Short mmCIF file of C-alpha atoms in Angstrom, two decimals:
data_model
loop_
_atom_site.label_atom_id
_atom_site.label_comp_id
_atom_site.label_asym_id
_atom_site.label_seq_id
_atom_site.Cartn_x
_atom_site.Cartn_y
_atom_site.Cartn_z
CA MET A 8 -15.50 31.66 8.20
CA SER A 9 -19.10 32.04 6.97
CA SER A 10 -20.41 32.41 9.90
CA ASN A 11 -23.64 33.71 8.55
CA SER A 12 -23.91 31.08 5.79
CA ILE A 13 -26.79 28.57 6.00
CA ILE A 14 -24.94 25.71 5.63
CA PRO A 15 -21.87 26.04 8.67
CA THR A 16 -18.41 25.49 7.79
CA ILE A 17 -16.78 22.32 8.88
CA GLY A 18 -14.61 23.05 12.18
CA GLU A 19 -16.34 26.29 12.91
CA ARG A 20 -17.71 24.16 15.78
CA LEU A 21 -14.37 22.89 17.39
CA ILE A 22 -15.15 20.42 20.54
CA GLU A 23 -11.42 19.83 21.53
CA LEU A 24 -10.71 16.96 24.24
CA SER A 25 -7.68 16.26 25.80
CA SER A 26 -8.16 12.88 25.75
CA ILE A 27 -10.83 10.08 24.56
CA ASP A 28 -11.25 6.36 24.15
CA SER A 29 -12.52 7.13 20.20
CA THR A 30 -13.45 10.86 18.54
CA ASN A 31 -15.62 8.42 16.66
CA ASN A 32 -17.69 6.54 18.97
CA TYR A 33 -17.64 10.07 20.69
CA ALA A 34 -19.27 11.96 17.33
CA LEU A 35 -21.73 8.98 17.13
CA GLN A 36 -23.40 9.80 20.57
CA TYR A 37 -23.55 12.94 19.69
CA ILE A 38 -26.13 11.89 16.84
CA LYS A 39 -27.73 9.75 19.20
CA ASN A 40 -28.44 12.69 21.57
CA ASN A 41 -30.14 14.57 18.91
CA LEU A 42 -26.89 17.16 19.44
CA ALA A 43 -25.16 16.77 16.12
CA GLU A 44 -24.75 19.71 13.55
CA HIS A 45 -23.60 19.77 10.37
CA GLY A 46 -20.02 20.21 10.70
CA THR A 47 -18.82 19.95 14.48
CA VAL A 48 -15.60 18.58 14.57
CA ILE A 49 -14.26 16.41 17.39
CA PHE A 50 -10.48 16.95 17.71
CA ALA A 51 -8.57 15.03 20.61
CA HIS A 52 -5.25 15.42 21.73
CA GLU A 53 -5.36 11.51 22.65
CA GLN A 54 -6.85 8.86 21.54
CA THR A 55 -6.80 5.84 24.20
CA ALA A 56 -9.23 3.34 21.60
CA GLY A 57 -9.18 4.52 18.32
CA LYS A 58 -11.29 2.60 16.16
CA GLY A 59 -9.89 1.04 12.77
CA GLN A 60 -12.00 -1.35 10.86
CA ARG A 61 -14.06 -4.01 12.45
CA GLY A 62 -12.58 -3.80 16.09
CA LYS A 63 -8.77 -3.00 14.48
CA SER A 64 -7.06 -0.19 17.05
CA TRP A 65 -5.46 2.82 16.54
CA VAL A 66 -3.97 4.11 19.59
CA THR A 67 -2.10 7.41 19.84
CA ALA A 68 0.16 8.82 22.71
CA PRO A 69 -0.66 12.59 23.30
CA ASN A 70 -0.07 15.27 20.48
CA SER A 71 1.61 12.63 18.99
CA ASN A 72 -0.96 11.97 15.79
CA LEU A 73 -3.72 13.86 14.21
CA THR A 74 -7.27 12.20 15.44
CA LEU A 75 -10.37 14.14 14.35
CA SER A 76 -13.88 13.22 13.61
CA VAL A 77 -15.98 15.77 11.63
CA ILE A 78 -19.76 15.13 11.85
CA LEU A 79 -21.17 15.87 8.25
CA SER A 80 -25.05 15.85 7.20
CA MET A 81 -25.63 14.16 4.05
CA ARG A 82 -29.45 13.62 3.61
CA PHE A 83 -28.37 15.35 -0.36
CA LEU A 84 -27.05 12.24 -1.04
CA SER A 85 -28.10 9.05 -2.26
CA LEU A 86 -26.39 6.13 -0.89
CA PRO A 87 -25.25 4.28 -4.36
CA LYS A 88 -23.14 7.74 -4.64
CA GLN A 89 -21.54 6.66 -1.20
CA PHE A 90 -18.16 6.41 -2.92
CA TYR A 91 -17.34 9.51 -4.38
CA PHE A 92 -18.48 10.67 -0.43
CA SER A 93 -15.17 8.34 0.88
CA ALA A 94 -13.48 9.47 -2.34
CA ALA A 95 -13.68 13.19 -1.52
CA MET A 96 -12.82 12.66 2.32
CA ALA A 97 -9.66 10.66 0.60
CA LEU A 98 -8.58 13.47 -1.30
CA ALA A 99 -8.94 16.40 1.01
CA VAL A 100 -6.68 14.33 3.04
CA GLN A 101 -4.03 13.17 1.02
CA GLN A 102 -4.02 17.18 -0.16
CA PHE A 103 -3.53 18.13 3.24
CA PHE A 104 -0.53 15.35 3.81
CA ASN A 105 1.03 16.20 0.43
CA ASN A 106 1.17 20.09 1.04
CA TYR A 107 4.20 19.02 3.41
CA THR A 108 5.61 15.57 1.19
CA ALA A 109 6.49 17.37 -1.91
CA ASN A 110 3.82 15.51 -4.00
CA GLU A 111 4.23 11.73 -2.38
CA THR A 112 1.15 11.03 -0.73
CA VAL A 113 -1.43 9.11 -2.04
CA ILE A 114 -4.62 7.71 -1.65
CA LYS A 115 -4.35 3.47 -1.52
CA TRP A 116 -7.55 2.85 -2.16
CA PRO A 117 -9.99 2.59 -0.39
CA ASN A 118 -9.11 5.45 1.41
CA ASP A 119 -5.57 5.20 3.77
CA ILE A 120 -3.12 7.86 2.94
CA TYR A 121 0.58 6.42 1.75
CA TRP A 122 3.62 7.94 1.26
CA ASN A 123 5.90 6.00 -1.09
CA ASP A 124 5.00 2.88 0.56
CA ARG A 125 4.17 3.44 3.87
CA LYS A 126 0.78 4.23 5.91
CA ALA A 127 0.78 7.64 6.99
CA GLY A 128 -2.75 7.15 7.92
CA GLY A 129 -6.56 6.26 7.55
CA ILE A 130 -10.29 7.30 7.40
CA LEU A 131 -13.35 5.25 9.18
CA ILE A 132 -16.27 6.66 7.95
CA GLU A 133 -19.51 5.56 9.84
CA ASN A 134 -22.85 6.64 8.76
CA SER A 135 -26.20 6.79 10.53
CA ILE A 136 -29.07 5.32 7.92
CA SER A 137 -32.88 5.11 8.03
CA GLU A 138 -33.83 2.03 6.90
CA LYS A 139 -35.41 3.43 4.26
CA GLY A 140 -32.40 4.52 3.02
CA ILE A 141 -32.35 7.88 3.93
CA TRP A 142 -28.46 8.57 4.83
CA ASN A 143 -29.01 11.37 7.63
CA TRP A 144 -25.51 11.21 9.22
CA ALA A 145 -22.04 10.74 7.95
CA VAL A 146 -19.06 10.35 10.74
CA VAL A 147 -15.62 10.67 9.26
CA GLY A 148 -12.98 9.90 11.66
CA ILE A 149 -9.44 10.73 10.65
CA GLY A 150 -5.79 9.40 11.88
CA LEU A 151 -2.53 10.56 10.94
CA ASN A 152 0.90 9.82 12.33
CA ILE A 153 2.19 12.79 13.20
CA ASN A 154 5.20 13.12 15.84
CA GLN A 155 5.20 9.75 16.73
CA THR A 156 8.89 8.05 15.44
CA GLN A 157 8.14 4.90 17.29
CA PHE A 158 5.64 2.52 15.98
CA PRO A 159 4.37 -1.05 17.35
CA ASP A 160 6.42 -3.70 15.93
CA TRP A 161 3.22 -5.57 14.47
CA LEU A 162 2.49 -2.20 12.39
CA PRO A 163 4.21 -3.52 8.75
CA ASN A 164 4.97 -0.21 7.08
CA PRO A 165 3.93 3.14 8.92
CA VAL A 166 5.50 6.22 9.08
CA SER A 167 4.52 9.65 10.66
CA LEU A 168 5.08 13.10 9.14
CA LYS A 169 8.02 14.12 11.32
CA GLN A 170 10.21 10.42 10.08
CA ILE A 171 9.50 12.49 6.71
CA THR A 172 10.10 16.03 7.02
CA GLY A 173 12.35 16.21 10.25
CA LYS A 174 10.09 18.76 11.71
CA THR A 175 8.50 18.61 14.75
CA PHE A 176 3.58 19.56 14.17
CA ASN A 177 1.74 21.49 16.64
CA CYS A 178 -1.53 19.04 16.15
CA LYS A 179 -3.98 21.14 16.42
CA ALA A 180 -3.02 23.90 14.31
CA LEU A 181 -2.70 20.86 11.69
CA ALA A 182 -6.11 19.90 12.44
CA ILE A 183 -7.29 23.48 11.65
CA GLU A 184 -5.69 23.23 8.37
CA LEU A 185 -7.33 19.71 7.53
CA CYS A 186 -10.82 20.76 8.37
CA TYR A 187 -10.08 23.45 5.54
CA TYR A 188 -9.32 20.97 3.28
CA LEU A 189 -12.43 18.82 4.37
CA GLN A 190 -14.23 22.07 3.36
CA THR A 191 -12.94 22.85 0.27
CA TYR A 192 -13.89 18.88 -1.56
CA PHE A 193 -17.20 18.67 0.59
CA ALA A 194 -18.05 21.67 -1.31
CA LEU A 195 -16.73 19.91 -4.50
CA LEU A 196 -18.90 17.05 -3.93
CA ARG A 197 -22.06 19.03 -2.83
CA THR A 198 -22.00 20.64 -6.36
CA GLY A 199 -22.68 16.99 -8.02
CA ASN A 200 -19.56 17.28 -10.19
CA PHE A 201 -19.13 13.75 -9.52
CA GLN A 202 -16.55 12.15 -12.88
CA HIS A 203 -14.48 15.35 -11.95
CA ILE A 204 -13.70 13.53 -8.17
CA LEU A 205 -13.51 10.22 -9.67
CA ALA A 206 -11.06 11.50 -11.89
CA LEU A 207 -8.83 13.67 -9.07
CA TYR A 208 -9.02 10.61 -6.87
CA ASN A 209 -7.78 8.56 -9.36
CA HIS A 210 -5.42 10.72 -10.38
CA ASN A 211 -3.63 10.48 -7.02
CA LEU A 212 -3.97 6.49 -6.22
CA TYR A 213 -0.98 4.39 -5.24
CA LYS A 214 -0.01 2.21 -7.89
CA ASN A 215 -2.27 2.99 -10.63
CA ASN A 216 -1.11 1.85 -13.95
CA CYS A 217 1.42 -0.32 -12.01
CA ARG A 218 2.01 -4.08 -11.27
CA VAL A 219 1.25 -5.29 -8.07
CA THR A 220 0.76 -8.12 -5.64
CA LEU A 221 -2.84 -8.93 -4.65
CA LYS A 222 -3.84 -11.95 -2.28
CA LYS A 223 -7.09 -13.60 -2.64
CA ASN A 224 -8.41 -16.89 -0.91
CA ASN A 225 -4.73 -17.17 0.12
CA GLU A 226 -3.67 -16.86 -3.66
CA LEU A 227 -0.87 -14.77 -4.62
CA PHE A 228 -0.83 -12.95 -8.42
CA GLU A 229 0.27 -10.21 -9.70
CA THR A 230 -1.76 -7.99 -11.74
CA ASN A 231 -2.22 -4.46 -12.81
CA ILE A 232 -4.10 -1.64 -11.37
CA ILE A 233 -6.10 0.52 -14.02
CA GLY A 234 -7.68 2.52 -11.38
CA VAL A 235 -11.15 2.69 -9.60
CA ASN A 236 -14.69 2.87 -10.65
CA GLU A 237 -17.85 4.90 -9.78
CA GLU A 238 -18.70 2.24 -7.24
CA GLY A 239 -15.43 1.84 -5.90
CA LEU A 240 -14.26 -1.44 -7.20
CA LEU A 241 -10.68 -1.86 -7.76
CA ILE A 242 -10.56 -2.11 -11.76
CA THR A 243 -7.36 -4.25 -12.33
CA LYS A 244 -5.77 -6.04 -15.76
CA ARG A 245 -3.77 -9.16 -16.19
CA ASP A 246 -3.35 -10.29 -19.93
CA ALA A 247 -6.10 -9.03 -21.73
CA THR A 248 -9.04 -9.91 -18.73
CA THR A 249 -10.33 -7.59 -16.81
CA GLN A 250 -11.24 -8.05 -13.17
CA LEU A 251 -13.59 -5.82 -10.79
CA PHE A 252 -12.62 -6.10 -6.76
CA SER A 253 -14.49 -5.23 -3.80
CA PHE A 254 -13.11 -3.81 -0.79
CA GLY A 255 -12.02 -7.38 1.83
CA GLU A 256 -12.36 -9.17 -1.62
CA ILE A 257 -8.55 -9.17 -2.15
CA GLU A 258 -4.94 -7.99 0.36
CA TRP A 259 -2.76 -5.91 -1.30
CA VAL A 260 0.55 -7.52 -0.58
CA ILE A 261 3.07 -4.11 0.20
CA PRO A 262 6.60 -4.80 0.55
CA LYS A 263 7.88 -4.62 3.67
CA LYS A 264 10.28 -1.29 4.66
CA GLN A 265 14.07 -2.47 5.17
CA MET B 19 -24.16 26.88 22.59
CA ASP B 20 -27.48 27.37 24.56
CA LEU B 21 -28.27 25.97 28.15
CA LYS B 22 -30.02 22.90 26.97
CA GLN B 23 -26.91 22.10 24.90
CA ILE B 24 -24.39 22.18 28.05
CA HIS B 25 -26.69 20.07 29.78
CA GLU B 26 -26.84 17.32 27.16
CA LEU B 27 -23.40 17.57 27.02
CA ILE B 28 -22.84 17.27 31.02
CA LYS B 29 -24.88 14.55 30.73
CA ILE B 30 -22.73 13.06 27.76
CA ILE B 31 -19.56 13.49 29.98
CA ASN B 32 -21.17 11.50 32.60
CA LYS B 33 -21.30 8.92 30.94
CA SER B 34 -18.22 8.59 29.39
CA ASN B 35 -14.26 8.53 30.57
CA ILE B 36 -13.46 12.26 29.30
CA GLY B 37 -11.47 14.05 32.13
CA GLU B 38 -11.71 17.64 30.79
CA ILE B 39 -13.63 19.15 27.61
CA SER B 40 -13.46 22.51 25.81
CA ILE B 41 -15.75 23.92 23.63
CA GLU B 42 -15.04 27.03 21.46
CA ASP B 43 -17.28 28.55 19.00
CA LYS B 44 -17.78 31.75 17.57
CA ASP B 45 -20.04 32.51 21.02
CA GLY B 46 -17.43 31.66 23.43
CA LYS B 47 -15.76 28.97 25.27
CA VAL B 48 -17.56 26.35 27.94
CA THR B 49 -14.88 24.48 29.60
CA ILE B 50 -16.53 21.40 31.87
CA LYS B 51 -14.13 19.31 34.52
CA GLN B 52 -14.67 15.89 35.85
CA LYS B 53 -14.10 14.94 39.28
CA GLU B 54 -10.96 12.85 39.90
CA GLU B 55 -12.90 9.79 41.21
CA GLN B 56 -15.34 9.70 37.91
CA VAL B 57 -12.73 9.96 35.72
CA ILE B 58 -10.63 6.29 37.31
CA ASN B 59 -13.26 4.04 35.03
CA VAL B 60 -11.02 4.50 31.61
CA ALA B 61 -11.10 1.62 29.50
CA PRO B 62 -8.63 -1.02 29.16
CA PRO B 63 -6.68 -0.26 25.95
CA GLN B 64 -8.86 -2.38 23.05
CA GLN B 65 -8.04 -5.19 22.61
CA VAL B 66 -6.44 -5.74 18.93
CA TYR B 67 -8.65 -8.14 16.84
CA ASN B 68 -6.90 -9.43 13.47
CA VAL B 69 -9.87 -9.20 11.18
CA ALA B 70 -10.19 -11.99 8.61
CA PRO B 71 -11.64 -10.05 5.25
CA PRO B 72 -15.49 -10.33 5.98
CA VAL B 73 -14.75 -12.73 2.20
CA ALA B 74 -18.17 -15.39 2.03
CA ASN B 75 -17.19 -17.96 -0.38
CA ILE B 76 -20.12 -19.61 0.60
CA PRO B 77 -22.96 -17.77 -2.08
CA GLN B 78 -25.38 -16.74 -0.36
CA GLN B 79 -28.75 -17.79 -1.03
CA ALA B 80 -31.25 -15.15 0.11
CA PRO B 81 -32.98 -16.25 3.07
CA ALA B 82 -36.33 -17.55 1.64
CA ALA B 83 -39.21 -15.24 2.38
CA PRO B 84 -40.72 -16.22 6.17
CA ALA B 85 -41.99 -19.58 5.70
CA PRO B 86 -45.91 -19.13 6.31
CA ALA B 87 -45.90 -22.64 8.84
CA THR B 88 -42.78 -21.62 10.46
CA PRO B 89 -44.29 -20.40 13.98
CA ALA B 90 -42.47 -17.01 15.08
CA ALA B 91 -40.10 -17.76 17.91
CA PRO B 92 -41.38 -18.78 21.52
CA PRO B 93 -41.28 -15.22 23.13
CA THR B 94 -44.27 -14.02 21.29
CA PRO B 95 -46.57 -16.92 20.65
CA LYS B 96 -49.38 -14.83 19.62
CA SER B 97 -47.46 -13.23 16.97
CA ASP B 98 -49.70 -13.23 13.76
CA GLU B 99 -46.94 -13.74 10.58
CA SER B 100 -49.09 -11.87 8.60
CA LYS B 101 -48.77 -9.05 11.57
CA LEU B 102 -45.02 -9.16 11.53
CA LEU B 103 -43.01 -6.45 9.77
CA THR B 104 -39.93 -7.06 7.84
CA ILE B 105 -36.94 -4.57 7.93
CA LYS B 106 -35.18 -4.53 4.70
CA SER B 107 -31.52 -3.72 3.69
CA PRO B 108 -31.33 -0.06 2.06
CA MET B 109 -28.30 -0.69 0.32
CA ILE B 110 -25.82 -3.70 -0.73
CA GLY B 111 -23.18 -4.93 1.25
CA THR B 112 -22.09 -6.82 3.94
CA PHE B 113 -24.75 -7.67 6.94
CA TYR B 114 -23.34 -7.09 10.90
CA ARG B 115 -24.83 -7.65 13.72
CA LYS B 116 -22.16 -6.05 16.23
CA SER B 117 -20.29 -3.16 15.88
CA ALA B 118 -16.69 -4.60 16.30
CA PRO B 119 -15.91 -8.60 16.86
CA GLY B 120 -16.60 -9.28 20.47
CA LYS B 121 -19.03 -6.50 20.93
CA PRO B 122 -22.70 -7.72 21.97
CA ASN B 123 -25.21 -8.09 18.80
CA PHE B 124 -26.87 -4.48 18.45
CA VAL B 125 -30.49 -6.16 18.64
CA GLU B 126 -31.72 -10.76 19.36
CA VAL B 127 -34.71 -12.24 18.85
CA GLY B 128 -36.92 -10.87 21.89
CA SER B 129 -35.23 -7.08 21.83
CA GLU B 130 -37.05 -4.50 21.93
CA VAL B 131 -37.03 -1.75 19.16
CA GLU B 132 -37.79 1.69 18.67
CA ILE B 133 -37.64 4.20 15.71
CA GLY B 134 -34.05 5.25 15.31
CA THR B 135 -32.62 2.11 16.92
CA VAL B 136 -29.67 0.83 15.54
CA VAL B 137 -30.23 -3.04 14.38
CA CYS B 138 -26.97 -3.90 12.08
CA ILE B 139 -24.55 -2.22 10.49
CA ILE B 140 -23.95 -3.06 6.48
CA GLU B 141 -20.73 -2.47 5.39
CA ALA B 142 -20.24 -1.49 2.05
CA MET B 143 -16.52 -0.32 0.75
CA LYS B 144 -15.15 -0.15 4.07
CA LEU B 145 -17.84 2.43 4.60
CA PHE B 146 -19.79 1.43 8.24
CA ASN B 147 -23.57 2.10 7.63
CA GLU B 148 -25.81 2.00 10.78
CA ILE B 149 -28.80 0.90 9.59
CA GLU B 150 -32.28 2.48 12.30
CA SER B 151 -35.24 0.73 12.73
CA GLU B 152 -38.07 2.59 11.31
CA VAL B 153 -40.57 0.43 13.20
CA LYS B 154 -40.87 0.09 16.92
CA GLY B 155 -41.66 -3.42 18.20
CA THR B 156 -39.91 -6.62 19.25
CA ILE B 157 -37.42 -8.34 17.11
CA VAL B 158 -39.20 -12.27 16.44
CA LYS B 159 -36.60 -13.23 13.76
CA VAL B 160 -32.93 -12.23 12.51
CA LEU B 161 -33.40 -13.68 8.64
CA VAL B 162 -29.43 -13.14 7.73
CA GLU B 163 -26.46 -14.39 9.10
CA ASP B 164 -23.63 -11.91 10.58
CA SER B 165 -20.86 -10.84 8.34
CA THR B 166 -22.44 -12.33 5.08
CA PRO B 167 -23.53 -10.11 2.11
CA VAL B 168 -27.19 -8.98 1.88
CA GLU B 169 -28.53 -7.21 -1.37
CA TYR B 170 -30.78 -4.01 -1.83
CA ASP B 171 -33.93 -5.12 -0.16
CA GLN B 172 -33.19 -7.71 1.30
CA PRO B 173 -35.11 -8.41 4.69
CA LEU B 174 -32.70 -8.50 7.32
CA PHE B 175 -35.19 -9.03 10.34
CA LEU B 176 -38.82 -9.83 11.28
CA VAL B 177 -40.71 -7.46 13.98
CA GLN B 178 -44.14 -8.00 15.96
CA PRO B 179 -45.21 -4.33 15.70
CA SER B 180 -46.13 -2.85 19.51
#
């Protein structure tokens, strides 16, 4: 696209792998070997040990899902603004997926991709940070269920693009299209218009302004989601009391599909 | 892509279980294949961990500044507290000593660290931040428990500089 611009476009350099344990690990290794370049995308047709957060696995069969990691140079952004970055990346993936799903795709806090009450994908962000607090690199790992129609039983509520649309997709073509969205939202982040990003995020937030059931310390309670604040905390309101929650503090109880 | 990059790439692939890789950029396309016998060492599918959410119910008292009376860890008897360097947390979050449950700790007491060595992960809002040391030396003390909250600037490790 813009090969003569100073900052490479996301996906301009695309590393295509037939099979890999985890695209995020591969990208992190690239950074450790000083080979990282901003915008480099690692795309795998098959992921044998994909990473969810803290060791949860995310395994994909060949060509059934979209798995890629993008390496981004983050020195322009300070650490307290990390959530805006996470929000921008979630928006990119959600908007891309929503293109195919008639406005039914939303972001489940903090960055899962949901279609109605079902999970279509997730994002795992791993950063390289110096002890002095300089954010050198981000690796954004994206996994989206595309052509898969059978899922393991332990997944509570998965859904794929094929189940939604009835069509089969070319994952690499989708990956290239997704890069365009990532580029757009990364550029928006670079403009520094953080309030706009947060407003868009809240506009596309799963169950925003709805009553939900949350679980904290093994206790269930009902509350209303009011939105997410600039630090990424979930804002809830029960009766007249506003309460903020950080990720990991609560569990979200989602009705299992029939 | 230049020769140096291709060379580095071959090194990475040799160490990995990647069978074949193709890289395409504006200058052209490079394909590297590994010999079959090098590929068979595929890691078994990763075990699934049911990770409990990192909730810490115990209010974390900030670890007291290194008590001057406590001698540093045994491997470095010559260590003089006043010369020790402190690796501090650059952010608020949850401190993890390993990349995932079941994996080894990034560093232990006695580990040598270089500038750029990953010493821990601090997670905040599902962003996983690998923290790199900016000092060179030997870890003599780990000041924070695994999977507990840390504050900005909280001391995490004591390092005997080398």
